[in-house]
Tab-separated table of C-alpha atoms in Angstrom:
chain	number	residue	atom	x	y	z
R	165	MET	CA	-28.130	-3.508	-15.287
R	166	PRO	CA	-28.857	-4.796	-11.710
R	167	GLY	CA	-28.411	-8.527	-11.222
R	168	GLU	CA	-26.331	-8.814	-14.380
R	169	ILE	CA	-23.514	-11.349	-14.298
R	170	VAL	CA	-20.068	-9.736	-14.536
R	171	GLN	CA	-17.667	-11.509	-16.934
R	172	GLY	CA	-13.936	-10.845	-16.771
R	173	ALA	CA	-10.789	-12.963	-16.663
R	174	ASP	CA	-11.223	-13.778	-12.959
R	175	GLU	CA	-14.878	-14.590	-13.369
R	176	LEU	CA	-14.090	-16.949	-16.241
R	177	LEU	CA	-11.417	-18.691	-14.150
R	178	VAL	CA	-13.864	-19.105	-11.264
R	179	ALA	CA	-16.491	-20.519	-13.629
R	180	GLU	CA	-13.911	-22.904	-15.098
R	181	PHE	CA	-12.830	-24.027	-11.614
R	182	LEU	CA	-16.413	-24.582	-10.464
R	183	GLU	CA	-17.282	-26.476	-13.628
R	184	SER	CA	-14.208	-28.702	-13.740
R	185	GLY	CA	-13.059	-28.784	-10.118
R	186	ASP	CA	-9.538	-28.615	-11.539
R	187	ASN	CA	-7.000	-27.668	-8.867
R	188	ASN	CA	-4.658	-26.189	-11.489
R	189	THR	CA	-7.345	-23.671	-12.395
R	190	PHE	CA	-7.753	-22.788	-8.724
R	191	SER	CA	-3.959	-22.408	-8.435
R	192	ARG	CA	-3.932	-19.976	-11.373
R	193	LEU	CA	-6.712	-17.945	-9.764
R	194	LEU	CA	-4.898	-17.946	-6.437
R	195	LYS	CA	-1.587	-16.886	-8.030
R	196	GLN	CA	-3.278	-13.874	-9.611
R	197	HIS	CA	-4.560	-12.665	-6.240
R	198	GLN	CA	-1.936	-13.917	-3.788
R	199	SER	CA	-0.136	-10.600	-3.344
R	200	SER	CA	-3.329	-8.583	-2.875
R	201	ILE	CA	-4.629	-11.167	-0.371
R	202	LYS	CA	-1.405	-10.862	1.597
R	203	SER	CA	-1.547	-7.055	1.449
R	204	ILE	CA	-5.090	-6.985	2.815
R	205	VAL	CA	-4.146	-9.390	5.609
R	206	ILE	CA	-1.118	-7.262	6.579
R	207	SER	CA	-3.225	-4.107	6.610
R	208	THR	CA	-5.857	-5.812	8.762
R	209	LEU	CA	-3.563	-7.494	11.280
R	210	GLY	CA	-1.136	-4.572	11.462
R	211	ILE	CA	2.622	-4.399	11.073
R	212	HIS	CA	3.386	-5.921	14.452
R	213	PHE	CA	1.688	-9.193	13.503
R	214	ARG	CA	3.573	-10.000	10.313
R	215	SER	CA	4.617	-13.359	11.748
R	216	GLU	CA	0.945	-14.392	11.637
R	217	VAL	CA	0.270	-13.308	8.060
R	218	ASP	CA	1.128	-16.641	6.430
R	219	ASP	CA	-1.146	-18.566	8.806
R	220	ALA	CA	-4.014	-16.159	8.177
R	221	CYS	CA	-3.424	-16.405	4.413
R	222	GLN	CA	-3.551	-20.208	4.581
R	223	GLU	CA	-6.895	-19.967	6.343
R	224	ILE	CA	-8.114	-17.633	3.594
R	225	TYR	CA	-6.936	-19.932	0.781
R	226	ILE	CA	-8.865	-22.809	2.328
R	227	LYS	CA	-11.956	-20.656	2.763
R	228	LEU	CA	-11.669	-19.418	-0.827
R	229	TYR	CA	-11.491	-23.001	-2.084
R	230	GLU	CA	-14.509	-24.016	-0.007
R	231	ARG	CA	-16.608	-20.925	-0.718
R	232	ALA	CA	-15.858	-20.317	-4.383
R	233	LYS	CA	-19.176	-21.947	-5.233
R	234	SER	CA	-20.994	-19.166	-3.329
R	235	TYR	CA	-19.678	-16.559	-5.780
R	236	THR	CA	-22.738	-15.538	-7.804
R	237	GLY	CA	-21.095	-13.289	-10.387
R	238	LYS	CA	-23.313	-10.314	-9.540
R	239	SER	CA	-20.227	-8.260	-8.689
R	240	LYS	CA	-16.605	-8.380	-9.770
R	241	PHE	CA	-14.740	-11.352	-8.363
R	242	SER	CA	-12.131	-9.006	-6.874
R	243	THR	CA	-14.846	-7.250	-4.841
R	244	TRP	CA	-16.247	-10.563	-3.589
R	245	LEU	CA	-12.725	-11.778	-2.791
R	246	TYR	CA	-11.861	-8.558	-0.930
R	247	ARG	CA	-14.850	-9.027	1.395
R	248	LEU	CA	-13.956	-12.697	1.982
R	249	VAL	CA	-10.313	-11.853	2.743
R	250	LYS	CA	-11.130	-8.862	4.938
R	251	ASN	CA	-13.769	-10.710	6.973
R	252	THR	CA	-11.587	-13.795	7.390
R	253	ALA	CA	-8.605	-11.678	8.482
R	254	ILE	CA	-10.772	-9.870	11.040
R	255	ASP	CA	-12.101	-13.218	12.318
R	256	TYR	CA	-8.537	-14.547	12.494
R	257	GLN	CA	-7.481	-11.496	14.477
R	258	ARG	CA	-10.370	-11.931	16.923
R	259	LYS	CA	-9.685	-15.646	17.406
R	260	ASN	CA	-5.983	-15.154	17.931
R	261	ILE	CA	-5.896	-11.811	19.719
R	262	ARG	CA	-4.239	-13.130	22.893
R	263	HIS	CA	-1.579	-14.967	20.947
R	264	LEU	CA	-1.046	-11.984	18.669
R	265	ALA	CA	-0.761	-9.595	21.602
R	266	THR	CA	2.047	-11.613	23.203
R	267	HIS	CA	4.079	-11.395	20.009
R	268	ALA	CA	3.144	-7.831	19.113
R	269	TYR	CA	6.553	-6.315	19.652
R	270	GLU	CA	8.699	-9.249	18.560
R	271	ASP	CA	8.493	-8.110	14.971
R	272	GLU	CA	10.658	-5.005	14.798
R	273	GLU	CA	10.101	-4.291	11.112
R	274	MET	CA	8.966	-0.760	10.400
R	275	ILE	CA	6.856	0.406	7.512
R	276	ASP	CA	8.862	1.711	4.587
R	277	TRP	CA	7.549	5.239	4.327
R	278	LYS	CA	9.175	5.607	0.902
R	279	THR	CA	11.745	8.030	2.221
R	280	SER	CA	15.354	7.611	3.159
R	281	ASN	CA	16.601	7.373	6.727
R	282	GLU	CA	18.295	10.752	6.317
R	283	GLU	CA	14.948	12.473	5.761
R	284	ILE	CA	13.015	10.970	8.649
R	285	SER	CA	14.600	10.108	11.939
R	286	GLU	CA	13.949	6.793	13.615
R	287	SER	CA	11.876	8.471	16.328
R	288	VAL	CA	9.538	10.016	13.751
R	289	ASN	CA	9.215	6.695	11.962
R	290	GLN	CA	8.472	4.930	15.236
R	291	SER	CA	5.927	7.573	16.262
R	292	ILE	CA	4.158	7.350	12.918
R	293	ASN	CA	4.087	3.547	13.084
R	294	GLU	CA	2.613	3.698	16.579
R	295	PHE	CA	0.040	6.222	15.380
R	296	VAL	CA	-0.940	4.014	12.423
R	297	GLU	CA	-1.284	0.993	14.729
R	298	GLN	CA	-3.709	2.964	16.918
R	299	LEU	CA	-5.928	3.955	13.996
R	300	PRO	CA	-9.305	2.268	13.711
R	301	LEU	CA	-9.250	-0.649	11.282
R	302	GLN	CA	-11.221	1.284	8.661
R	303	TYR	CA	-8.683	4.152	8.640
R	304	ARG	CA	-5.725	1.721	8.471
R	305	THR	CA	-7.338	-0.073	5.569
R	306	VAL	CA	-7.933	3.166	3.653
R	307	LEU	CA	-4.355	4.295	4.352
R	308	TYR	CA	-2.923	1.001	3.156
R	309	MET	CA	-5.029	0.768	0.007
R	310	TYR	CA	-4.358	4.385	-0.970
R	311	TYR	CA	-0.630	4.688	-0.225
R	312	TRP	CA	0.762	1.168	-0.469
R	313	GLN	CA	-1.476	-0.353	-3.094
R	314	GLY	CA	-1.653	2.900	-5.038
R	315	GLN	CA	-5.418	2.813	-5.453
R	316	THR	CA	-7.334	5.997	-6.166
R	317	THR	CA	-9.893	7.316	-3.693
R	318	GLN	CA	-12.557	6.167	-6.141
R	319	GLU	CA	-11.175	2.596	-6.183
R	320	VAL	CA	-10.881	2.509	-2.388
R	321	SER	CA	-14.433	3.819	-2.145
R	322	LYS	CA	-15.691	1.063	-4.434
R	323	HIS	CA	-13.905	-1.721	-2.547
R	324	LEU	CA	-14.918	-0.564	0.916
R	325	LEU	CA	-18.425	0.577	-0.033
R	326	ILE	CA	-17.795	4.001	1.523
R	327	THR	CA	-18.323	7.342	-0.205
R	328	GLN	CA	-15.332	8.942	-1.875
R	329	GLY	CA	-15.801	12.011	0.341
R	330	THR	CA	-15.447	9.849	3.450
R	331	ILE	CA	-12.243	8.305	2.072
R	332	LYS	CA	-10.825	11.787	1.407
R	333	GLY	CA	-11.836	12.863	4.919
R	334	TYR	CA	-10.058	9.865	6.472
R	335	LEU	CA	-6.889	10.602	4.494
R	336	HIS	CA	-7.035	14.300	5.390
R	337	ARG	CA	-7.356	13.559	9.123
R	338	ILE	CA	-4.533	11.017	8.972
R	339	ARG	CA	-2.232	13.506	7.205
R	340	GLN	CA	-3.089	16.205	9.757
R	341	GLN	CA	-2.195	13.892	12.644
R	342	ILE	CA	1.061	12.801	11.017
R	343	ALA	CA	1.984	16.476	10.484
R	344	ILE	CA	1.396	17.096	14.201
R	345	ILE	CA	3.571	14.095	15.122
R	346	ILE	CA	6.406	15.361	12.924
R	347	LYS	CA	6.064	18.915	14.273
R	348	ASP	CA	6.054	17.673	17.900
R	349	ILE	CA	9.269	15.730	17.357
R	350	ASP	CA	10.765	18.910	15.918
R	351	ILE	CA	12.981	17.715	13.103
């Protein structure tokens, strides 16, 4: 029913925190979502900006603490939190773009593509990472949520407020481009 208040474990924790103002309750809520917050920040900032992830997360934790009272309960807390995290990470990226750009290639970590080094050469891995970095933010987010977080296209669609067909289209185009990259390198 539209406008109905959603009640789940997270929603109850938020209500308890807002009612009591107890920092331990907030800590429990934060612990439950810390890894997903970090994952969203990494997917938004990109792999070359991992050194900035902790700072961006700190900014998000503060914002979450300050804005928890604006949560109305009309949607799942995880959906509300996703929007807060995503928007804050994008704002962080915009504010710090010059600083981030100077450190872009200092972080040499590559994405673990869930395959061994014998199967994919370093040049393919590097080419794919460069390709992923060039993707529009929306495509990168879909890619990350689907492959690294293991969400279904339906779950990704719900979180991003995009049709499931669009999500499937994004993934299809990404896979096509990666196939071309691999073919061009000629393994």
